[in-house]
Amino acid sequence: MVRRDRLRRMREWWVQVGLLAVPLLAAYLHIPPPQLSPALHSWKSSGKFFTYKGLRIFYQDSVGVVGSPEIVVLLHGFPTSSYDWYKIWEGLTLRFHRVIALDFLGFGFSDKPRPHHYSIFEQASIVEALLRHLGLQNRRINLLSHDYGDIVAQELLYRFKQNRSGRLTIKSLCLSNGGIFPETHRPLLLQKLLKDGGVLSPILTRLMNFFVFSRGLTPVFGPYTRPSESELWDMWAGIRNNDGNLVIDSLLQYINQRKKFRRRWVGALASVTIPIHFIYGPLDPVNPYPEFLELYSNSPIEF
C-alpha cells in the first residue's frame, strides 16, 4: 500500500514537472534574438544590400587610399559574418583603394532561406555577382579569406584558372586557418551532430543558445586571442538575426562538400601563377597544425 502511494505521488510529481516544462520550453524556443550592440548596429547601418536571385545579400564597401588601384575582397568564416573584419577594416583602407566584404547567404544580415540547399558554388557565384553589381567585374581583385571563406576562395580560384568568361580575375590570394585539406579538418562535436544529425538536427538548432554557442566557439581561439563576452554576443546576434540558428545544419553541409570536391578545390591551389599567402594559427584545434603542415609539405601546392 505504501509503495503504491509512493508510485502515485511520483507519477503526479512528473505530471506537474511536465506541465511546468512544456510552457517553459515553448517560451524558450521562441526567445527573440538579442538586440544589436551599438557597434554591430553601426556596422549594419553603414552597409548596403544587393539582390541575388531574389535574395538580399548584405555587404560593406569602403573607399580607402586615393589613387591606388588595389581592391581587396574579404570572405568571412563559419558561423559568423563580415563583422569579423571590423578590427582591421580601417587598417585595410589605408592600404587599399576599395575594401569590400559581404555576409554569405545564410550568415549575418543576409537572407537565410529555409529550406535551402546551401553550397560553396552558390556562395562563389554570389561573390561574383556582388562585383558585377559594383562594376568591378573586370578589375583584378585581391582575396583575403578565413575558414569557410577559404573554400569559397578555392572555388573562385578554380574558376579563374579555367579562364571561364565572366569569372573573377584574381590578383592575389591570402588564406587563413581554413581546412583546405579535408583529411586534416577536425570539426567540433556540435558541428558533427548538426551536419549528420538527421532528424535530430532541427531539434538541436532550436535548442542552441548563447551558452552552448560561446562554450563551443571559445576553445577554437588561442589562449591570448579569445573574444570577450560582448564580442561573443555580437557573433550570436548575427547568427540569430533572421533565425539563422535554424539553418546552421544546412550550412554545415560545406564539410561534406569539401570532401566530395577535394580534387577540384585542393587542385586549384596547385601550379598557380598568382601570389598565394597563408596565415595559420598553430593552436587551431579544428585544423591541427602538425597534420596540416605534414600534408602541405608532401603536396604539389606551391605558395
PDB file of N, CA and C in Angstrom, residues 28 78-79 185-198 200-220 236 239 245 248-255 286:
ATOM      1  N   TYR A  28      10.972  29.268 -24.353  1.00  0.00           N
ATOM      2  CA  TYR A  28      12.395  29.298 -24.657  1.00  0.00           C
ATOM      3  C   TYR A  28      12.647  29.221 -26.162  1.00  0.00           C
ATOM      4  N   PHE A  78      32.939  30.528 -40.827  1.00  0.00           N
ATOM      5  CA  PHE A  78      31.750  29.935 -40.219  1.00  0.00           C
ATOM      6  C   PHE A  78      31.873  30.050 -38.694  1.00  0.00           C
ATOM      7  N   PRO A  79      30.799  30.391 -37.977  1.00  0.00           N
ATOM      8  CA  PRO A  79      29.426  30.650 -38.430  1.00  0.00           C
ATOM      9  C   PRO A  79      29.085  32.138 -38.332  1.00  0.00           C
ATOM     10  N   HIS A 185      40.959  18.201 -41.274  1.00  0.00           N
ATOM     11  CA  HIS A 185      39.940  19.018 -40.601  1.00  0.00           C
ATOM     12  C   HIS A 185      39.300  18.222 -39.478  1.00  0.00           C
ATOM     13  N   ARG A 186      39.195  18.805 -38.296  1.00  0.00           N
ATOM     14  CA  ARG A 186      38.626  18.148 -37.124  1.00  0.00           C
ATOM     15  C   ARG A 186      37.448  18.970 -36.603  1.00  0.00           C
ATOM     16  N   PRO A 187      36.259  18.781 -37.176  1.00  0.00           N
ATOM     17  CA  PRO A 187      35.108  19.581 -36.735  1.00  0.00           C
ATOM     18  C   PRO A 187      34.764  19.316 -35.276  1.00  0.00           C
ATOM     19  N   LEU A 188      34.159  20.315 -34.642  1.00  0.00           N
ATOM     20  CA  LEU A 188      33.733  20.188 -33.258  1.00  0.00           C
ATOM     21  C   LEU A 188      32.591  19.185 -33.157  1.00  0.00           C
ATOM     22  N   LEU A 189      32.380  18.644 -31.956  1.00  0.00           N
ATOM     23  CA  LEU A 189      31.329  17.657 -31.742  1.00  0.00           C
ATOM     24  C   LEU A 189      29.969  18.195 -32.172  1.00  0.00           C
ATOM     25  N   LEU A 190      29.681  19.442 -31.798  1.00  0.00           N
ATOM     26  CA  LEU A 190      28.388  20.021 -32.155  1.00  0.00           C
ATOM     27  C   LEU A 190      28.241  20.122 -33.670  1.00  0.00           C
ATOM     28  N   GLN A 191      29.328  20.459 -34.365  1.00  0.00           N
ATOM     29  CA  GLN A 191      29.278  20.531 -35.826  1.00  0.00           C
ATOM     30  C   GLN A 191      28.974  19.158 -36.428  1.00  0.00           C
ATOM     31  N   LYS A 192      29.592  18.122 -35.880  1.00  0.00           N
ATOM     32  CA  LYS A 192      29.336  16.762 -36.364  1.00  0.00           C
ATOM     33  C   LYS A 192      27.876  16.390 -36.164  1.00  0.00           C
ATOM     34  N   LEU A 193      27.348  16.701 -34.975  1.00  0.00           N
ATOM     35  CA  LEU A 193      25.961  16.355 -34.671  1.00  0.00           C
ATOM     36  C   LEU A 193      24.997  17.083 -35.597  1.00  0.00           C
ATOM     37  N   LEU A 194      25.298  18.347 -35.870  1.00  0.00           N
ATOM     38  CA  LEU A 194      24.385  19.142 -36.689  1.00  0.00           C
ATOM     39  C   LEU A 194      24.438  18.739 -38.161  1.00  0.00           C
ATOM     40  N   LYS A 195      25.624  18.461 -38.674  1.00  0.00           N
ATOM     41  CA  LYS A 195      25.717  18.143 -40.107  1.00  0.00           C
ATOM     42  C   LYS A 195      25.246  16.740 -40.425  1.00  0.00           C
ATOM     43  N   ASP A 196      25.309  15.830 -39.449  1.00  0.00           N
ATOM     44  CA  ASP A 196      24.933  14.432 -39.699  1.00  0.00           C
ATOM     45  C   ASP A 196      23.808  13.961 -38.785  1.00  0.00           C
ATOM     46  N   GLY A 197      23.133  14.902 -38.124  1.00  0.00           N
ATOM     47  CA  GLY A 197      22.148  14.529 -37.114  1.00  0.00           C
ATOM     48  C   GLY A 197      20.822  14.042 -37.642  1.00  0.00           C
ATOM     49  N   GLY A 198      20.573  14.217 -38.940  1.00  0.00           N
ATOM     50  CA  GLY A 198      19.300  13.766 -39.496  1.00  0.00           C
ATOM     51  C   GLY A 198      18.124  14.460 -38.845  1.00  0.00           C
ATOM     52  N   LEU A 200      17.513  14.759 -35.831  1.00  0.00           N
ATOM     53  CA  LEU A 200      17.894  15.480 -34.616  1.00  0.00           C
ATOM     54  C   LEU A 200      18.352  16.906 -34.908  1.00  0.00           C
ATOM     55  N   SER A 201      18.852  17.155 -36.104  1.00  0.00           N
ATOM     56  CA  SER A 201      19.417  18.463 -36.431  1.00  0.00           C
ATOM     57  C   SER A 201      18.441  19.619 -36.207  1.00  0.00           C
ATOM     58  N   PRO A 202      17.193  19.548 -36.712  1.00  0.00           N
ATOM     59  CA  PRO A 202      16.259  20.665 -36.471  1.00  0.00           C
ATOM     60  C   PRO A 202      15.983  20.899 -34.985  1.00  0.00           C
ATOM     61  N   ILE A 203      16.011  19.827 -34.204  1.00  0.00           N
ATOM     62  CA  ILE A 203      15.795  19.966 -32.759  1.00  0.00           C
ATOM     63  C   ILE A 203      16.989  20.658 -32.120  1.00  0.00           C
ATOM     64  N   LEU A 204      18.186  20.218 -32.500  1.00  0.00           N
ATOM     65  CA  LEU A 204      19.400  20.803 -31.929  1.00  0.00           C
ATOM     66  C   LEU A 204      19.539  22.280 -32.277  1.00  0.00           C
ATOM     67  N   THR A 205      19.192  22.651 -33.513  1.00  0.00           N
ATOM     68  CA  THR A 205      19.319  24.054 -33.897  1.00  0.00           C
ATOM     69  C   THR A 205      18.362  24.933 -33.086  1.00  0.00           C
ATOM     70  N   ARG A 206      17.174  24.403 -32.759  1.00  0.00           N
ATOM     71  CA  ARG A 206      16.222  25.181 -31.961  1.00  0.00           C
ATOM     72  C   ARG A 206      16.644  25.266 -30.501  1.00  0.00           C
ATOM     73  N   LEU A 207      17.324  24.234 -30.022  1.00  0.00           N
ATOM     74  CA  LEU A 207      17.749  24.220 -28.625  1.00  0.00           C
ATOM     75  C   LEU A 207      19.052  24.987 -28.404  1.00  0.00           C
ATOM     76  N   MET A 208      19.757  25.304 -29.478  1.00  0.00           N
ATOM     77  CA  MET A 208      21.018  26.017 -29.332  1.00  0.00           C
ATOM     78  C   MET A 208      20.797  27.393 -28.705  1.00  0.00           C
ATOM     79  N   ASN A 209      21.649  27.754 -27.765  1.00  0.00           N
ATOM     80  CA  ASN A 209      21.549  29.051 -27.113  1.00  0.00           C
ATOM     81  C   ASN A 209      22.936  29.684 -26.989  1.00  0.00           C
ATOM     82  N   PHE A 210      22.987  30.858 -26.386  1.00  0.00           N
ATOM     83  CA  PHE A 210      24.253  31.574 -26.288  1.00  0.00           C
ATOM     84  C   PHE A 210      25.275  30.784 -25.482  1.00  0.00           C
ATOM     85  N   PHE A 211      24.833  30.123 -24.415  1.00  0.00           N
ATOM     86  CA  PHE A 211      25.759  29.362 -23.577  1.00  0.00           C
ATOM     87  C   PHE A 211      26.431  28.261 -24.392  1.00  0.00           C
ATOM     88  N   VAL A 212      25.629  27.477 -25.114  1.00  0.00           N
ATOM     89  CA  VAL A 212      26.176  26.389 -25.932  1.00  0.00           C
ATOM     90  C   VAL A 212      27.098  26.945 -27.017  1.00  0.00           C
ATOM     91  N   PHE A 213      26.648  28.027 -27.663  1.00  0.00           N
ATOM     92  CA  PHE A 213      27.437  28.638 -28.731  1.00  0.00           C
ATOM     93  C   PHE A 213      28.785  29.133 -28.217  1.00  0.00           C
ATOM     94  N   SER A 214      28.765  29.910 -27.150  1.00  0.00           N
ATOM     95  CA  SER A 214      30.007  30.518 -26.648  1.00  0.00           C
ATOM     96  C   SER A 214      30.968  29.466 -26.108  1.00  0.00           C
ATOM     97  N   ARG A 215      30.431  28.444 -25.424  1.00  0.00           N
ATOM     98  CA  ARG A 215      31.309  27.388 -24.890  1.00  0.00           C
ATOM     99  C   ARG A 215      31.897  26.544 -26.015  1.00  0.00           C
ATOM    100  N   GLY A 216      31.178  26.443 -27.112  1.00  0.00           N
ATOM    101  CA  GLY A 216      31.689  25.670 -28.234  1.00  0.00           C
ATOM    102  C   GLY A 216      32.704  26.420 -29.069  1.00  0.00           C
ATOM    103  N   LEU A 217      32.508  27.745 -29.210  1.00  0.00           N
ATOM    104  CA  LEU A 217      33.369  28.528 -30.096  1.00  0.00           C
ATOM    105  C   LEU A 217      34.649  29.004 -29.425  1.00  0.00           C
ATOM    106  N   THR A 218      34.590  29.346 -28.158  1.00  0.00           N
ATOM    107  CA  THR A 218      35.739  29.948 -27.470  1.00  0.00           C
ATOM    108  C   THR A 218      37.018  29.110 -27.568  1.00  0.00           C
ATOM    109  N   PRO A 219      36.964  27.781 -27.388  1.00  0.00           N
ATOM    110  CA  PRO A 219      38.211  26.993 -27.451  1.00  0.00           C
ATOM    111  C   PRO A 219      38.887  27.005 -28.817  1.00  0.00           C
ATOM    112  N   VAL A 220      38.165  27.426 -29.863  1.00  0.00           N
ATOM    113  CA  VAL A 220      38.762  27.481 -31.194  1.00  0.00           C
ATOM    114  C   VAL A 220      39.825  28.576 -31.265  1.00  0.00           C
ATOM    115  N   TRP A 236      26.754  36.021 -31.755  1.00  0.00           N
ATOM    116  CA  TRP A 236      25.492  35.311 -31.556  1.00  0.00           C
ATOM    117  C   TRP A 236      24.320  36.108 -32.118  1.00  0.00           C
ATOM    118  N   ILE A 239      24.174  35.538 -35.763  1.00  0.00           N
ATOM    119  CA  ILE A 239      23.627  34.223 -36.083  1.00  0.00           C
ATOM    120  C   ILE A 239      22.118  34.201 -35.907  1.00  0.00           C
ATOM    121  N   ASN A 245      20.039  30.591 -36.631  1.00  0.00           N
ATOM    122  CA  ASN A 245      20.367  29.361 -35.919  1.00  0.00           C
ATOM    123  C   ASN A 245      19.649  28.150 -36.514  1.00  0.00           C
ATOM    124  N   ILE A 248      21.851  26.501 -39.515  1.00  0.00           N
ATOM    125  CA  ILE A 248      23.242  26.118 -39.283  1.00  0.00           C
ATOM    126  C   ILE A 248      23.520  24.703 -39.770  1.00  0.00           C
ATOM    127  N   ASP A 249      22.568  23.782 -39.548  1.00  0.00           N
ATOM    128  CA  ASP A 249      22.781  22.410 -40.002  1.00  0.00           C
ATOM    129  C   ASP A 249      22.897  22.338 -41.524  1.00  0.00           C
ATOM    130  N   SER A 250      22.122  23.172 -42.220  1.00  0.00           N
ATOM    131  CA  SER A 250      22.207  23.206 -43.690  1.00  0.00           C
ATOM    132  C   SER A 250      23.534  23.814 -44.146  1.00  0.00           C
ATOM    133  N   LEU A 251      23.977  24.866 -43.474  1.00  0.00           N
ATOM    134  CA  LEU A 251      25.245  25.498 -43.833  1.00  0.00           C
ATOM    135  C   LEU A 251      26.425  24.557 -43.625  1.00  0.00           C
ATOM    136  N   LEU A 252      26.327  23.717 -42.589  1.00  0.00           N
ATOM    137  CA  LEU A 252      27.430  22.816 -42.261  1.00  0.00           C
ATOM    138  C   LEU A 252      27.654  21.722 -43.298  1.00  0.00           C
ATOM    139  N   GLN A 253      26.778  21.627 -44.272  1.00  0.00           N
ATOM    140  CA  GLN A 253      26.988  20.654 -45.334  1.00  0.00           C
ATOM    141  C   GLN A 253      28.233  20.979 -46.152  1.00  0.00           C
ATOM    142  N   TYR A 254      28.804  22.175 -45.924  1.00  0.00           N
ATOM    143  CA  TYR A 254      30.041  22.515 -46.629  1.00  0.00           C
ATOM    144  C   TYR A 254      31.146  21.525 -46.278  1.00  0.00           C
ATOM    145  N   ILE A 255      31.083  20.929 -45.082  1.00  0.00           N
ATOM    146  CA  ILE A 255      32.101  19.953 -44.692  1.00  0.00           C
ATOM    147  C   ILE A 255      32.043  18.736 -45.601  1.00  0.00           C
ATOM    148  N   VAL A 286      40.684  22.840 -34.720  1.00  0.00           N
ATOM    149  CA  VAL A 286      39.835  22.326 -35.799  1.00  0.00           C
ATOM    150  C   VAL A 286      40.679  21.913 -37.005  1.00  0.00           C
TER     151      VAL A 286
END
